[in-house]
Amino acid sequence: MSIPTLRYYEDIGLLPAVRRDTSSGHRRYSADAVQLIESLANLRAVGMSIEEMRTYLALREGATRRRLRSESFFGRTPKR
């Protein structure tokens, strides 16, 4: 993914604000952010629009929250 695309996705809120190196100002992406970037690149590659990607991410986030609440309620820890 190009640098302008990464900046654009951050500007429009598809990517959360990214930590910057204090000495150089370069963006430092966490492992979670890199995984999200890979997901967005794949969604774009199959032709999803920005709005469709927003919807997908919102649905994914909601599913994650529901799973975590369920695991907490039942006292389970995720299997990895």
C-alpha positions as semicolon CSV with decimal commas, in nm:
position;residue;x (nm);y (nm);z (nm)
1;M;0,000;0,000;0,000
2;S;0,136;0,340;-0,091
3;I;0,231;0,604;0,163
4;P;-0,035;0,849;0,037
5;T;-0,299;0,576;0,074
6;L;-0,189;0,502;0,431
7;R;-0,205;0,873;0,516
8;Y;-0,547;0,905;0,349
9;Y;-0,686;0,603;0,538
10;E;-0,558;0,755;0,862
11;D;-0,708;1,097;0,774
12;I;-1,054;0,951;0,703
13;G;-1,050;0,723;1,007
14;L;-1,009;0,380;0,850
15;L;-0,681;0,352;1,036
16;P;-0,643;0,477;1,392
17;A;-0,389;0,749;1,466
18;V;-0,042;0,602;1,433
19;R;0,237;0,654;1,685
20;R;0,531;0,851;1,550
21;D;0,899;0,823;1,625
22;T;0,989;1,131;1,829
23;S;1,327;1,184;1,665
24;S;1,234;1,132;1,299
25;G;0,855;1,180;1,289
26;H;0,818;0,853;1,096
27;R;0,508;0,649;1,160
28;R;0,557;0,335;1,370
29;Y;0,289;0,077;1,303
30;S;0,200;-0,181;1,567
31;A;0,145;-0,545;1,472
32;D;-0,231;-0,488;1,502
33;A;-0,213;-0,186;1,270
34;V;-0,014;-0,387;1,014
35;Q;-0,277;-0,661;1,025
36;L;-0,550;-0,400;0,972
37;I;-0,355;-0,248;0,681
38;E;-0,324;-0,592;0,521
39;S;-0,699;-0,646;0,562
40;L;-0,776;-0,309;0,404
41;A;-0,541;-0,383;0,113
42;N;-0,716;-0,714;0,052
43;L;-1,061;-0,553;0,069
44;R;-0,954;-0,286;-0,177
45;A;-0,805;-0,551;-0,407
46;V;-1,144;-0,721;-0,436
47;G;-1,306;-0,389;-0,522
48;M;-1,462;-0,274;-0,194
49;S;-1,537;0,095;-0,168
50;I;-1,429;0,306;0,127
51;E;-1,784;0,299;0,267
52;E;-1,801;-0,080;0,231
53;M;-1,469;-0,108;0,414
54;R;-1,606;0,113;0,695
55;T;-1,909;-0,115;0,725
56;Y;-1,692;-0,426;0,726
57;L;-1,463;-0,287;0,997
58;A;-1,760;-0,181;1,212
59;L;-1,913;-0,529;1,182
60;R;-1,578;-0,692;1,261
61;E;-1,527;-0,470;1,565
62;G;-1,877;-0,547;1,692
63;A;-1,820;-0,922;1,651
64;T;-1,492;-0,897;1,842
65;R;-1,661;-0,708;2,126
66;R;-1,941;-0,966;2,145
67;R;-1,689;-1,251;2,150
68;L;-1,486;-1,088;2,427
69;R;-1,799;-1,024;2,637
70;S;-1,908;-1,383;2,590
71;E;-1,567;-1,519;2,688
72;S;-1,560;-1,294;2,991
73;F;-1,911;-1,398;3,094
74;F;-1,832;-1,768;3,064
75;G;-1,483;-1,734;3,210
76;R;-1,310;-1,859;2,898
77;T;-0,987;-1,740;2,752
78;P;-0,940;-1,738;2,375
79;K;-0,765;-2,038;2,220
80;R;-0,475;-1,947;1,997
